[in-house]
Structures are given as C-alpha cells and as structure tokens.
Coordinates of C-alpha atoms and ligand atoms in Angstrom, one line a residue:
X1 CA -94.8 41.1 109.5
X2 CA -92.9 42.8 106.7
X3 CA -91.3 40.4 104.3
X4 CA -88.7 41.3 101.7
X5 CA -87.9 39.4 98.5
X6 CA -84.5 39.2 96.8
X7 CA -84.7 38.4 93.1
X8 CA -81.9 37.3 90.8
X9 CA -82.9 37.4 87.2
X10 CA -80.5 35.2 85.2
X11 CA -80.3 34.3 81.6
X12 CA -81.7 30.9 82.4
X13 CA -83.3 31.1 85.8
X14 CA -85.0 33.5 88.1
X15 CA -84.1 32.8 91.7
X16 CA -86.1 34.2 94.7
X17 CA -85.6 34.3 98.4
X18 CA -88.0 35.8 100.9
X19 CA -86.9 36.9 104.3
X20 CA -88.1 39.0 107.2
X21 CA -86.4 41.0 109.8
X22 CA -87.0 39.7 113.3
X23 CA -85.5 41.2 116.4
X24 CA -83.0 43.1 114.3
X25 CA -81.9 40.0 112.5
X26 CA -82.5 38.9 109.0
X27 CA -84.3 35.5 108.8
X28 CA -84.6 33.6 105.5
X29 CA -88.0 32.1 105.1
X30 CA -88.4 30.6 101.7
X31 CA -86.7 30.2 98.3
X32 CA -87.7 29.4 94.8
X33 CA -86.2 28.9 91.4
X34 CA -88.0 29.2 88.1
X35 CA -87.2 29.6 84.4
X36 CA -86.6 33.2 83.3
X37 CA -89.3 34.4 81.0
X38 CA -87.9 36.4 78.1
X39 CA -84.4 37.7 77.7
X40 CA -82.7 38.7 80.9
X41 CA -83.2 42.3 81.8
X42 CA -86.3 42.9 79.7
X43 CA -89.8 43.6 80.8
X44 CA -90.9 40.1 79.8
X45 CA -89.1 38.9 82.9
X46 CA -91.9 40.2 85.0
X47 CA -94.2 37.2 84.5
X48 CA -91.4 34.8 85.7
X49 CA -90.5 37.0 88.7
X50 CA -94.1 37.2 89.9
X51 CA -94.6 33.5 89.5
X52 CA -91.4 32.8 91.5
X53 CA -92.4 35.2 94.3
X54 CA -95.9 33.6 94.5
X55 CA -94.4 30.1 94.7
X56 CA -91.9 31.2 97.4
X57 CA -94.7 33.0 99.3
X58 CA -96.9 30.0 99.2
X59 CA -94.2 27.9 100.9
X60 CA -94.2 30.1 104.1
X61 CA -97.3 30.6 103.6
X62 CA -97.9 34.3 103.2
X63 CA -99.8 36.5 100.7
X64 CA -97.9 38.3 98.1
X65 CA -99.0 41.6 99.6
X66 CA -97.2 40.7 102.8
X67 CA -94.1 41.4 100.9
X68 CA -93.1 45.1 101.3
X69 CA -90.1 45.3 99.1
X70 CA -88.4 43.5 96.2
X71 CA -84.7 44.0 95.7
X72 CA -83.4 42.7 92.4
X73 CA -80.1 42.4 90.7
X74 CA -78.9 44.9 88.2
X75 CA -79.8 42.5 85.4
X76 CA -79.3 45.0 82.6
X77 CA -75.6 45.2 82.1
X78 CA -75.3 42.0 80.2
X79 CA -77.0 40.0 77.7
X80 CA -75.2 37.0 76.3
X81 CA -75.3 36.0 72.8
X82 CA -73.5 33.5 70.8
X83 CA -72.2 33.6 67.3
X84 CA -70.5 30.9 65.4
X85 CA -68.6 31.0 62.2
X86 CA -66.2 28.7 60.5
X87 CA -63.1 30.6 60.0
X88 CA -61.1 28.2 58.0
X89 CA -61.8 25.2 56.0
X90 CA -59.3 22.5 56.3
X91 CA -59.1 21.3 52.8
X92 CA -56.5 19.0 51.7
X93 CA -55.7 20.2 48.3
X94 CA -57.2 17.9 45.8
X95 CA -57.3 15.1 48.2
X96 CA -59.6 14.0 50.8
X97 CA -59.7 12.3 54.1
X98 CA -62.9 10.7 54.8
X99 CA -64.3 8.9 57.7
X100 CA -66.9 6.5 56.6
X101 CA -68.8 4.5 59.0
X102 CA -70.9 1.9 57.2
X103 CA -72.8 -0.5 59.5
X104 CA -71.2 -3.6 58.1
X105 CA -67.8 -3.0 56.6
X106 CA -66.0 -6.2 55.4
X107 CA -62.8 -7.8 56.4
X108 CA -60.5 -6.4 59.0
X109 CA -57.2 -4.6 58.9
X110 CA -55.3 -1.9 57.3
X111 CA -54.5 -1.6 53.6
X112 CA -52.5 0.9 51.6
X113 CA -52.2 1.2 47.9
X114 CA -53.1 3.0 44.7
X115 CA -56.7 3.2 43.8
X116 CA -57.7 1.3 40.7
X117 CA -61.1 0.6 39.2
X118 CA -62.0 -3.1 39.2
X119 CA -62.8 -2.8 35.4
X120 CA -59.1 -1.9 34.9
X121 CA -57.7 -4.7 37.1
X122 CA -55.9 -6.3 34.1
X123 CA -53.6 -3.3 34.0
X124 CA -52.2 -3.6 37.5
X125 CA -48.6 -4.3 38.2
X126 CA -47.2 -7.2 40.3
X127 CA -44.9 -5.2 42.4
X128 CA -47.3 -2.5 43.5
X129 CA -50.1 -2.4 46.1
X130 CA -53.6 -1.6 45.2
X131 CA -57.0 -0.6 46.6
X132 CA -59.8 -1.8 44.4
X133 CA -62.7 0.5 43.7
X134 CA -65.9 -1.5 42.9
X135 CA -68.8 0.4 41.4
X136 CA -72.5 -0.5 41.7
X137 CA -72.8 -2.5 38.5
X138 CA -70.1 -4.9 39.7
X139 CA -71.9 -7.6 41.5
X140 CA -70.2 -9.1 44.6
X141 CA -69.9 -12.6 43.0
X142 CA -68.0 -11.3 40.0
X143 CA -66.0 -8.9 42.1
X144 CA -64.9 -11.7 44.5
X145 CA -64.0 -14.0 41.6
X146 CA -61.8 -11.3 40.0
X147 CA -60.1 -10.5 43.4
X148 CA -59.4 -14.2 44.0
X149 CA -58.0 -14.6 40.5
X150 CA -55.6 -11.8 40.9
X151 CA -54.7 -12.7 44.5
X152 CA -53.8 -16.1 43.3
X153 CA -51.5 -14.7 40.6
X154 CA -49.7 -12.9 43.4
X155 CA -51.0 -9.4 42.9
X156 CA -51.1 -7.2 45.9
X157 CA -54.7 -6.2 46.5
X158 CA -54.7 -4.5 49.9
X159 CA -58.2 -3.3 50.3
X160 CA -61.4 -2.3 48.6
X161 CA -63.9 0.5 48.4
X162 CA -67.4 -0.7 47.4
X163 CA -70.5 1.1 46.4
X164 CA -73.1 -1.5 47.4
X165 CA -73.6 -2.8 50.9
X166 CA -71.6 -5.9 50.0
X167 CA -68.4 -5.6 52.1
X168 CA -69.2 -8.7 54.1
X169 CA -70.4 -10.7 51.1
X170 CA -67.1 -10.0 49.3
X171 CA -65.0 -10.6 52.3
X172 CA -66.6 -14.0 52.9
X173 CA -65.7 -15.1 49.3
X174 CA -62.1 -14.0 49.0
X175 CA -59.0 -15.9 50.0
X176 CA -57.3 -13.0 51.8
X177 CA -58.4 -10.9 54.7
X178 CA -58.5 -7.3 53.5
X179 CA -60.3 -4.2 54.8
X180 CA -63.4 -3.5 52.7
X181 CA -65.4 -0.3 53.0
X182 CA -68.8 -0.4 51.5
X183 CA -71.9 1.7 51.2
X184 CA -69.8 4.4 49.5
X185 CA -72.5 6.4 47.9
X186 CA -70.4 8.6 45.6
X187 CA -68.1 5.9 44.4
X188 CA -67.6 7.7 41.1
X189 CA -66.0 10.6 43.0
X190 CA -63.2 8.4 44.4
X191 CA -60.0 9.6 42.7
X192 CA -58.4 6.9 40.8
X193 CA -54.6 6.3 40.6
X194 CA -54.1 8.0 44.0
X195 CA -52.5 6.8 47.2
X196 CA -55.2 5.5 49.5
X197 CA -55.4 4.0 52.9
X198 CA -58.3 1.9 54.1
X199 CA -58.8 0.7 57.7
X200 CA -61.5 -1.5 59.2
X201 CA -61.4 -2.4 62.8
X202 CA -62.7 -5.6 64.3
X203 CA -66.4 -5.5 65.4
X204 CA -66.7 -3.5 68.6
X205 CA -63.3 -1.8 68.1
X206 CA -62.3 1.5 66.6
X207 CA -59.7 2.3 63.9
X208 CA -56.3 3.1 65.3
X209 CA -54.0 4.1 62.5
X210 CA -56.1 6.6 60.6
X211 CA -57.5 8.2 63.8
X212 CA -54.0 9.0 64.9
X213 CA -52.3 12.0 63.1
X214 CA -48.9 10.1 63.2
X215 CA -50.6 7.1 61.8
X216 CA -51.7 9.2 58.8
X217 CA -48.3 10.8 58.6
X218 CA -46.5 7.5 58.6
X219 CA -48.7 6.1 55.8
X220 CA -48.5 9.2 53.6
X221 CA -45.0 10.2 54.6
X222 CA -46.0 13.6 55.8
X223 CA -43.5 16.0 57.2
X224 CA -44.2 17.6 60.6
X225 CA -45.9 20.7 59.1
X226 CA -48.3 18.6 57.1
X227 CA -48.9 16.4 60.1
X228 CA -50.1 19.4 62.1
X229 CA -52.8 19.9 59.5
X230 CA -54.2 16.4 59.7
X231 CA -54.7 16.5 63.4
X232 CA -58.3 17.7 63.0
X233 CA -58.9 15.1 60.5
X234 CA -57.5 12.3 62.6
X235 CA -59.6 13.6 65.5
X236 CA -62.7 13.5 63.3
X237 CA -62.0 9.8 62.6
X238 CA -61.7 8.8 66.2
X239 CA -64.5 6.4 67.1
X240 CA -65.1 5.2 63.6
X241 CA -65.0 1.5 62.8
X242 CA -63.7 2.2 59.3
X243 CA -62.2 5.0 57.4
X244 CA -60.7 5.9 54.0
X245 CA -58.0 8.4 53.5
X246 CA -57.0 9.4 50.0
X247 CA -54.2 11.6 48.9
X248 CA -53.7 12.9 45.4
X249 CA -50.4 13.8 43.8
X250 CA -50.8 17.5 44.4
X251 CA -51.1 16.1 47.8
X252 CA -49.9 19.0 49.8
X253 CA -51.9 19.2 52.9
X254 CA -52.9 22.8 53.0
X255 CA -55.2 24.8 55.0
X256 CA -57.3 27.1 52.9
X257 CA -58.5 30.0 54.9
X258 CA -61.8 31.7 54.2
X259 CA -61.2 35.4 54.8
X260 CA -62.2 35.5 58.4
X261 CA -61.6 39.1 59.0
X262 CA -60.2 41.2 61.7
X263 CA -61.7 41.6 65.1
X264 CA -61.1 45.1 66.3
X265 CA -61.0 45.6 70.1
X266 CA -61.4 49.1 71.4
X267 CA -59.8 48.9 74.8
X268 CA -59.2 51.3 77.6
X269 CA -55.5 50.8 77.3
X270 CA -55.3 50.6 73.5
X271 CA -57.0 49.4 70.4
X272 CA -56.0 46.1 69.1
X273 CA -56.9 44.0 66.1
X274 CA -56.6 40.3 65.6
X275 CA -57.5 38.1 62.7
X276 CA -60.2 35.6 63.7
X277 CA -58.4 32.9 61.5
X278 CA -55.6 33.0 64.0
X279 CA -57.9 31.1 66.3
X280 CA -59.3 31.5 69.8
X281 CA -56.0 31.6 71.7
X282 CA -54.8 34.6 69.8
X283 CA -58.2 36.3 70.1
X284 CA -58.2 35.8 73.8
X285 CA -54.6 37.0 74.2
X286 CA -55.6 40.3 72.6
X287 CA -58.8 40.6 74.7
X288 CA -56.6 40.3 77.7
X289 CA -54.1 42.8 76.5
X290 CA -56.8 45.4 75.7
X291 CA -57.7 45.9 79.4
X292 CA -61.2 47.3 80.0
X293 CA -63.1 46.9 76.8
X294 CA -65.2 49.7 75.4
X295 CA -66.4 48.0 72.3
X296 CA -65.5 45.2 69.9
X297 CA -66.1 45.2 66.2
X298 CA -65.5 43.0 63.2
X299 CA -64.2 44.3 59.9
X300 CA -67.1 44.9 57.6
X301 CA -67.4 42.5 54.6
X302 CA -65.8 39.7 56.4
X303 CA -67.1 36.7 58.3
X304 CA -66.5 38.2 61.7
X305 CA -67.8 41.5 60.6
X306 CA -71.1 39.9 59.8
X307 CA -71.0 37.9 63.0
X308 CA -70.6 41.0 65.3
X309 CA -73.1 42.9 63.3
X310 CA -75.8 40.3 63.7
X311 CA -75.1 40.2 67.5
X312 CA -75.5 44.0 67.6
X313 CA -78.7 43.9 65.6
X314 CA -80.3 41.2 67.7
X315 CA -79.2 43.0 70.9
X316 CA -80.6 46.3 69.7
X317 CA -83.8 44.6 68.9
X318 CA -84.1 42.8 72.3
X319 CA -83.1 45.8 74.3
X320 CA -85.0 48.3 72.3
X321 CA -82.1 50.6 71.6
X322 CA -80.3 51.9 68.6
X323 CA -77.7 49.7 67.0
X324 CA -75.0 52.2 67.4
X325 CA -75.5 52.4 71.2
X326 CA -75.0 48.6 71.6
X327 CA -71.4 48.1 72.8
X328 CA -69.8 44.7 73.2
X329 CA -68.1 44.5 76.5
X330 CA -66.5 41.1 76.4
X331 CA -66.2 38.1 74.2
X332 CA -65.0 34.7 74.8
X333 CA -63.7 32.7 71.9
X334 CA -63.2 29.0 71.6
X335 CA -61.8 26.9 68.8
X336 CA -64.3 24.3 67.6
X337 CA -64.8 21.7 64.9
X338 CA -67.9 22.1 62.8
X339 CA -69.1 19.0 61.0
X340 CA -69.7 19.9 57.4
X341 CA -71.0 17.6 54.6
X342 CA -68.4 16.8 52.2
X343 CA -69.6 17.7 48.7
X344 CA -69.3 14.7 46.5
X345 CA -66.2 12.7 47.4
X346 CA -66.3 9.2 48.7
X347 CA -69.5 9.3 50.6
X348 CA -72.0 11.6 52.1
X349 CA -70.2 11.6 55.4
X350 CA -69.1 14.9 56.9
X351 CA -65.7 16.3 57.5
X352 CA -64.8 18.5 60.4
X353 CA -63.8 22.1 59.8
X354 CA -62.2 24.6 62.0
X355 CA -64.3 27.3 63.4
X356 CA -64.4 29.7 66.2
X357 CA -67.3 30.1 68.5
X358 CA -67.8 33.5 70.1
X359 CA -70.0 34.4 73.0
X360 CA -70.4 38.1 73.3
X361 CA -71.8 40.3 76.0
X362 CA -73.2 43.7 75.5
X363 CA -73.7 46.5 77.9
X364 CA -77.2 47.9 77.7
X365 CA -78.6 50.9 79.4
X366 CA -79.9 51.2 82.8
X367 CA -83.0 52.6 81.3
X368 CA -84.3 49.2 80.4
X369 CA -83.7 47.9 83.9
X370 CA -85.7 50.9 85.3
X371 CA -88.5 50.0 82.9
X372 CA -88.5 46.4 84.2
X373 CA -88.4 47.5 87.8
X374 CA -91.3 49.9 87.1
X375 CA -93.4 47.3 85.4
X376 CA -92.7 44.7 88.1
X377 CA -93.8 47.2 90.8
X378 CA -97.0 48.1 88.9
X379 CA -97.9 44.4 88.3
X380 CA -97.1 43.2 91.8
X381 CA -98.0 46.2 93.8
X382 CA -94.7 45.9 95.7
X383 CA -92.0 48.5 95.8
X384 CA -88.9 47.5 93.8
X385 CA -85.3 48.6 94.2
X386 CA -82.4 47.7 92.0
X387 CA -79.7 46.2 94.1
X388 CA -76.0 45.9 93.6
X389 CA -73.6 44.4 91.1
X390 CA -74.1 40.7 90.4
X391 CA -70.6 39.6 91.3
X392 CA -70.7 41.4 94.6
X393 CA -74.1 40.1 95.5
X394 CA -73.1 36.5 94.6
X395 CA -70.1 37.0 97.0
X396 CA -72.3 38.0 99.8
X397 CA -74.5 35.1 99.2
X398 CA -71.6 32.6 98.8
X399 CA -70.2 33.8 102.1
X400 CA -73.1 32.2 103.8
X401 CA -71.6 28.8 102.8
X402 CA -70.6 27.2 106.1
X403 CA -66.8 27.3 106.6
X404 CA -66.1 30.2 104.3
X405 CA -64.5 33.5 105.3
X406 CA -62.9 36.5 103.9
X407 CA -60.6 36.8 102.0
X408 CA -62.4 34.8 99.4
X409 CA -62.9 34.5 95.7
X410 CA -66.1 33.3 94.1
X411 CA -67.0 32.4 90.6
X412 CA -70.7 32.4 89.6
X413 CA -71.1 30.3 86.5
X414 CA -74.5 30.7 85.0
X415 CA -76.0 30.2 81.6
X416 CA -74.8 33.3 79.8
X417 CA -72.1 34.8 81.9
X418 CA -69.4 34.0 84.3
X419 CA -69.2 36.5 87.2
X420 CA -66.5 36.5 89.7
X421 CA -65.7 38.5 92.8
X422 CA -62.9 38.8 95.2
X423 CA -63.4 40.1 98.7
X424 CA -60.4 41.1 100.7
X425 CA -59.9 40.7 104.4
X426 CA -61.3 44.1 105.1
X427 CA -64.4 43.7 102.8
X428 CA -63.1 45.5 99.7
X429 CA -64.4 43.8 96.5
X430 CA -63.3 43.6 92.9
X431 CA -65.6 41.9 90.5
X432 CA -65.9 41.0 86.8
X433 CA -68.6 40.0 84.4
X434 CA -67.5 37.8 81.5
X435 CA -69.2 36.5 78.5
X436 CA -69.8 32.7 78.1
X437 CA -71.0 30.0 80.4
X438 CA -73.3 27.0 80.4
X439 CA -75.3 28.0 77.3
X440 CA -72.2 28.2 75.2
X441 CA -71.2 24.7 76.3
X442 CA -74.5 23.3 75.3
X443 CA -74.4 25.1 72.0
X444 CA -71.0 23.8 71.2
X445 CA -71.9 20.3 72.1
X446 CA -74.9 20.6 69.8
X447 CA -72.7 21.9 67.0
X448 CA -69.7 19.6 67.3
X449 CA -71.7 16.5 67.6
X450 CA -74.0 17.6 64.8
X451 CA -77.0 16.9 67.0
X452 CA -79.3 19.6 65.8
X453 CA -81.2 19.3 69.1
X454 CA -80.2 21.7 71.8
X455 CA -82.2 19.9 74.5
X456 CA -80.3 16.7 73.9
X457 CA -77.1 18.7 73.9
X458 CA -78.1 20.2 77.3
X459 CA -78.7 16.7 78.6
X460 CA -75.4 15.4 77.3
X461 CA -73.7 18.3 79.1
X462 CA -75.4 17.6 82.4
X463 CA -75.4 13.9 82.8
X464 CA -72.9 11.0 82.4
X465 CA -73.2 8.4 79.6
X466 CA -73.5 4.7 79.5
X467 CA -73.6 2.0 76.8
X468 CA -76.4 -0.5 76.9
X469 CA -74.5 -3.7 76.3
X470 CA -77.4 -6.1 76.9
X471 CA -81.0 -5.6 78.0
X472 CA -79.9 -6.4 81.5
X473 CA -76.7 -4.4 81.9
X474 CA -75.1 -1.1 81.0
X475 CA -71.4 0.0 81.0
X476 CA -70.8 3.3 82.6
X477 CA -68.3 5.9 81.3
X478 CA -65.8 4.9 83.8
X479 CA -65.9 1.3 82.7
X480 CA -68.0 0.0 85.6
X481 CA -70.9 -2.3 84.9
X482 CA -74.4 -2.1 86.3
X483 CA -76.9 -4.9 86.2
X484 CA -80.7 -4.7 86.3
X485 CA -83.2 -7.2 87.4
X486 CA -85.8 -6.3 84.9
X487 CA -85.0 -6.1 81.1
X488 CA -84.8 -2.6 79.6
X489 CA -86.9 -1.7 76.7
X490 CA -85.5 -2.9 73.4
X491 CA -85.1 0.6 72.0
X492 CA -82.1 1.1 74.3
X493 CA -80.3 -1.9 73.1
X494 CA -76.7 -1.3 71.9
X495 CA -77.3 2.4 72.3
X496 CA -75.2 5.1 74.0
X497 CA -77.6 6.6 76.6
X498 CA -77.7 9.6 78.8
X499 CA -78.2 8.7 82.4
X500 CA -80.7 11.4 83.4
X501 CA -81.8 10.8 87.0
X502 CA -85.4 10.3 85.9
X503 CA -84.8 8.2 82.8
X504 CA -82.3 7.0 80.2
X505 CA -82.2 8.9 76.9
X506 CA -80.9 7.0 73.9
X507 CA -78.6 9.1 71.7
X508 CA -79.9 8.7 68.1
X509 CA -76.4 8.9 66.6
X510 CA -73.7 6.5 65.4
X511 CA -71.1 8.3 67.6
X512 CA -69.6 6.2 70.3
X513 CA -69.5 6.9 73.9
X514 CA -65.8 7.8 74.2
X515 CA -66.1 10.4 71.4
X516 CA -69.1 12.1 72.9
X517 CA -67.4 12.2 76.3
X518 CA -64.2 13.6 74.8
X519 CA -66.1 16.3 73.0
X520 CA -68.1 17.1 76.1
X521 CA -65.1 17.4 78.3
X522 CA -63.0 19.4 75.8
X523 CA -65.8 21.9 75.4
X524 CA -66.1 22.3 79.2
X525 CA -62.4 22.9 79.4
X526 CA -62.5 25.4 76.6
X527 CA -65.4 27.4 78.0
X528 CA -65.6 26.9 81.7
X529 CA -62.0 26.5 82.7
X530 CA -60.8 29.3 80.3
X531 CA -63.4 31.6 81.8
X532 CA -62.6 30.7 85.4
X533 CA -58.9 31.4 84.9
X534 CA -59.7 34.6 83.0
X535 CA -62.1 35.7 85.8
X536 CA -59.6 35.0 88.6
X537 CA -56.8 36.9 86.8
X538 CA -59.1 39.9 86.5
X539 CA -60.3 40.0 90.1
X540 CA -56.8 39.4 91.5
X541 CA -55.3 42.5 92.9
X542 CA -51.9 41.6 91.5
X543 CA -53.1 39.9 88.3
X544 CA -51.7 36.6 89.6
X545 CA -54.2 33.8 90.3
X546 CA -51.9 32.4 93.0
X547 CA -53.3 35.2 95.2
X548 CA -56.3 33.0 96.0
X549 CA -56.4 30.2 98.4
X550 CA -60.0 29.3 98.1
X551 CA -62.4 29.6 95.2
X552 CA -66.0 29.0 95.8
X553 CA -68.1 28.1 92.8
X554 CA -71.8 29.1 92.6
X555 CA -74.4 29.3 89.9
X556 CA -76.3 26.6 88.0
X557 CA -73.3 25.4 86.0
X558 CA -71.3 24.6 89.1
X559 CA -73.9 21.8 89.6
X560 CA -72.1 20.1 86.7
X561 CA -71.2 16.6 87.6
X562 CA -67.6 16.8 86.4
X563 CA -66.8 20.5 86.5
X564 CA -65.8 20.8 90.1
X565 CA -63.2 18.0 89.6
X566 CA -62.0 19.7 86.4
X567 CA -61.6 23.0 88.2
X568 CA -59.8 21.3 91.2
X569 CA -57.4 19.6 88.8
X570 CA -56.6 22.9 87.0
X571 CA -56.4 25.1 90.1
X572 CA -54.5 22.8 92.3
X573 CA -51.5 23.6 90.0
X574 CA -51.7 27.1 91.4
X575 CA -52.2 25.9 94.9
X576 CA -55.8 26.9 95.0
X577 CA -58.6 24.8 96.6
X578 CA -61.9 25.0 94.8
X579 CA -65.3 23.8 95.8
X580 CA -69.0 24.2 95.3
X581 CA -70.7 26.7 97.5
X582 CA -73.6 25.8 99.8
X583 CA -75.5 29.0 100.1
X584 CA -77.1 29.4 103.6
X585 CA -76.0 25.8 104.2
X586 CA -79.1 24.7 102.4
X587 CA -79.2 25.9 98.8
X588 CA -76.2 24.3 97.3
X589 CA -74.5 26.6 94.8
X590 CA -77.9 28.1 94.0
X591 CA -79.5 31.3 95.2
X592 CA -76.3 33.1 95.9
X593 CA -77.2 36.4 94.2
X594 CA -80.7 36.5 95.6
X595 CA -79.4 35.8 99.1
X596 CA -76.8 38.4 98.6
X597 CA -79.3 41.0 97.6
X598 CA -81.3 40.4 100.7
X599 CA -78.3 40.6 102.9
X600 CA -77.2 43.7 101.2
X601 CA -80.6 45.3 101.7
X602 CA -80.6 44.3 105.4
X603 CA -77.1 45.9 105.8
X604 CA -78.4 49.1 104.3
X605 CA -81.3 49.2 106.7
X606 CA -79.1 48.5 109.7
X607 CA -76.6 51.1 108.6
X608 CA -79.6 53.5 108.4
X609 CA -79.3 54.1 104.7
X610 CA -82.8 52.8 104.1
X611 CA -85.7 53.3 106.5
Ligands
ADP701 P1 -78.3 32.2 85.1 O1 -78.0 32.9 86.4 O2 -77.6 32.8 84.0 O3 -79.8 32.2 84.9 P2 -78.0 29.7 86.4 O4 -77.1 30.0 87.6 O5 -79.4 29.5 86.7 O6 -77.8 30.8 85.3 O7 -77.4 28.5 85.7 C1 -78.0 28.0 84.5 C2 -77.0 27.1 83.8 O8 -76.7 26.0 84.6 C3 -77.5 26.5 82.5 O9 -76.5 26.6 81.5 C4 -77.8 25.1 82.8 O10 -77.5 24.2 81.7 C5 -76.7 24.8 83.9 N1 -77.1 23.7 84.8 C6 -78.2 23.6 85.6 N2 -78.2 22.4 86.2 C7 -77.1 21.8 85.8 C8 -76.5 20.5 86.1 N3 -77.1 19.7 87.0 N4 -75.4 20.2 85.6 C9 -74.8 21.0 84.7 N5 -75.2 22.2 84.4 C10 -76.4 22.6 84.9
MG702 MG1 -76.8 33.9 87.6

C-alpha cells in the first residue's frame, strides 16, 4: 500500500498527516504534532519532520519506507521575527509619578500636600497641607512623637513617606489616620517643597485615586491635554496598594520623545513614511495604505533604523542569504508599555514607558526551501514535493470541518504568522500572509509584566489565573470559588497562580490577578484581533469585512481559551459568525495545512496532473 505524508512546518510546530489512496478515495490514517526543530524553512527542520513522520507511521503501524511521497508546505516565504524598541519616554518634566508597593504600608487613605522634611517641621504653616518625608536616621518613635505634637497643634499633616520599613509602627503611634508609604529606598531623591499625593488602600484593596487618570488630574489640577499624558502612569499604578505622585513646579506633564525615526514603506501603490513615535495605529494605517509591500526600512541612525537592520541581519544569517536580498514583507506594530527602572527618585520601582513592538516577516528565496526538500528526501529516502501556499492549504484542511462549506473565510493563527484565505462559491481563493501571532503575544506579556521568563509568559497566555485565598480554596478569574479536600502546598498560599491543566504555577511577582489579566487580554486584542481584522480586509474581494458570514479559526493560537470569544465579540459587530475549526472532525483547529496538502496532492492525482 502506498502511503503519502503531508507535512506542515510551522514556526512552532511541525504537523504531519499520513494518508493512503484506497478505491480512488483518500483515507487519512494517522496524524502527529511535534516541535519544529530550527527556524521554519531551514534545513534544521529535517530532524523534526522525520521524527514526526516516524511517530505518525508507528501509530498505523507502518514502516517509514511504506511512505512513497511527502508533500510539504512552502515554508520559505516567511520567517517571523520580533523587534522591540521604546519609542518615547514618558517623562514628567522634573516631576515624577511613582507607584511604590511596599509590603506593609501604614495607615489608610489619601493625602495631598507639600513635601517637607521632618527635620524642618518647625517651619511649616498652619493653613497648609503637608506630606512629611522621614529619612533613615529618624527613628519611628521620635518621628511619631513629632507628628503627634504637630497634629495636636492643629497642623495639617496629610501623609508621610518613610525610608525604613516603619510605616505600620508610625501609624500605630499617631493620633490621626494618614497614609504612610515606607521602604522608600532613595528617600533623599524625594523632591522637597513640591506638591505630592500619597495613597494607601486598605489591606486587600487597591488604590483608586492615583490609578485613575482623572483622579491624578483632579488632585494636580491638570488640563485635558496634561491628563492624556498621565493615562499611562495611572495604568501603571493599577493594582498597587499604595502609590506616591509628586509634581514639581515646572510641573508640565510633557512627553519627551526619543528620536524614534521614520519607517519607510516601499509599497506597490506608493512609498510612504511614518514616524514610529506616532505609535502603532499610525504605522498600521500606512502599512494598509501602501498596498502590496515590497520592502520596509527604517531611517538609519534612528531607533527604528537599528531595529529593522537587526531583523535583516538576523534573517540573512538564518536564511543564508545576503543582507540586501532580505526584504521585509509585512510588519505588525502594537503599542506597548515597557517597565523601566526609574533612576533614583523615590524608590527603585519601575515606571512604564511607551514603546512599540514590531513583528516583521521577511520573504526568503525558494532556494532555501528546495535545499530543505532535498535534504529531507536524502535523509528519509522518500520523494518530496513542495505543495501550495499555506493559506490555501489551510483552507482546504479547514473545509473538512463538519458543517462548513464554500464560500468560507479561514484564519490560521500560528506562532509567527497569521494566514488567511477566502474561498468563493466557485472555488476561487484569495489568501494573505501576515506578520505576528502567538509568539508576539507571549513576548509582549513577558515584556509588559517584566517577567523575564518567556515560558512563564507563554503559560500566562494559555491558561486562566486564580488567586489562592487559603490552602483549601482558590478564587478564579471570574470570581467563582473552588474548594479542595486536601490542603495545597504552602508555596501557593496567597499567590496568583496559573491554572495549567497538569498543575498550578505560582507567579513569582507582586502583580495582582486583575492586572495580569488586563495586560493579557489587551495584548491579545492588540495582536490577534488586529491581525484577524487586517487579514479579513485583505482577503475580502471588496475590501469590506462584512463580505463574510463565517470565519473559521485554525492554528495553534485558536486553541486559546479566550480568543474565540474575543473574536466573536469583535466580529459580531460586522454580522460575522466565528468559530474554531475541527479539521477532519477529529483534529480540532490543528493539522489544517497538513491535511490540506494531502487533499491537494490527491486532487492533483485524480486530475491526472501527477501520476
Ligand atoms: P505554527 O504553525 O506557526 O507552528 P501553530 O499553529 O503550531 O503555529 O501554533 C503555535 C502557537 O499556538 C504558539 O504561539 C502557541 O503558544 C499557541 N498555542 C498552542 N496551544 C495553545 C493553547 N492551548 N492556548 C493558546 N495558545 C496556544
Ligand atoms: Mg501554521
């Protein structure tokens, strides 16, 4: 019996399907999925492919030499990469907004006043409000005595910023409840004589005023323009139990932009240029306007120039071609917030700075693909042919989903790229290949949460969260509570955990569940949803996404637990129904391309194009 194998080499996974032709019909026998070895489209893929074929063959079981033909996807055209640069620093001229999250702040409430050193307390005025700054050498007993003395005289001490971990100690000794922030490492950097707001939430709660841009605006009397600039700051403070915001007299909240540089898009319709500092939306507008893209460059000597250059160098290296022959075919840009350590200032906490994350896709030459096919053939002893375009193949595979029919649109969301295809009633197809998918989401999660652990980021992307409230119960993201009969290990206690199906993973950070969830969902929106909309626009005959009634999602990222709902929410506005595919009624959204390759091969045989 002659078997055929369909292979889809992805950025993340290599998927295999083995089939045979029986009585003029194609029968699918076995499938497999394994990690792609090396960068997609390079000869290092061979090891992974052979392993995958072997595993699939064993399931039937057959010998690998029973396979007469391998048909694989044209894996060359794209390689995804990701570059990240902060394009602008949100600096509040000579003033600072700092979220500080000591373990045990003192007191509760909100205080606003001018900062004054406790040594200089004798100089304060009766009719003004103050925030006391208490340096290390000031012991909590002396500090509390001084505060009480002045409170008694009627002075308005509204809050305190303390170097030592003594917030609670002071709070317990003074006659008025004021917010006290402690463990402020660089207390000497706190500007004195400046307007300052201090907020401490009750235990188990989060600050409300300083994490709200209008809250900050109210306190510091900002106009609407200034308020816009504190949005990022306020967002960065969400989920803190305490925070300090200080504004100096220069006080204009200004965004200082690092020269971000122009992105030059060489399009089929026209060449366009856009400054990266204008943000993702503007960049993507221009990408859309440019039509088919021939290449994308960054102006040399700027941030983006360096960014694109490094993509080109890496790609040239990976694909063994000259730098000048590497052309960027698509990019997807998203705005992001990058945590950056504040130099000096109130503490060693970080602030969030604006950045833009860019995933780029390059077109490599078919030569490399041929090399890969050749090596695969030599190593396996099986004939190899390069099958069709990924989007088209994914469409063929997705059409095996029970209940689907032409006309249909599919979106294959993988690790590196988002591929989409539309097939009309009469079988005409239009497909696209776009940069950015699951990997970009994981990378951004890693970055925005400052995890420095891409595996953890990947888990945060894939699974819901819970808070371990006692050793016997957890609270899920949706607020529901789950009880256990056996106590959990103490290491989970009071932690936010990732609910992997096999085990719980505690997140080693002081970030709360709501914040992590918000970051996760925002990033998915920015990458997945943006790309789905972009893809649908491109494959639509009229450029209007209302053309589609049904959109079937395939690819690893469509396994995402919340993505299908997010997609449904977005697309229902356009009257589109979206759902996860179920390839061959058995594979879920997996194996679409591999299945499509086999179907396509079979069609070619039956049409007499291949003997
Ligand atoms: P490729 O074709 O590029 O190799 P795949 O279709 O195999 O990509 O999809 C891989 C992507 O799917 C990865 O980004 C991975 O994180 C993501 N992924 C896999 N399983 C899940 C899951 N259960 N939830 C969310 N994302 C997932
Ligand atoms: Mg894929």
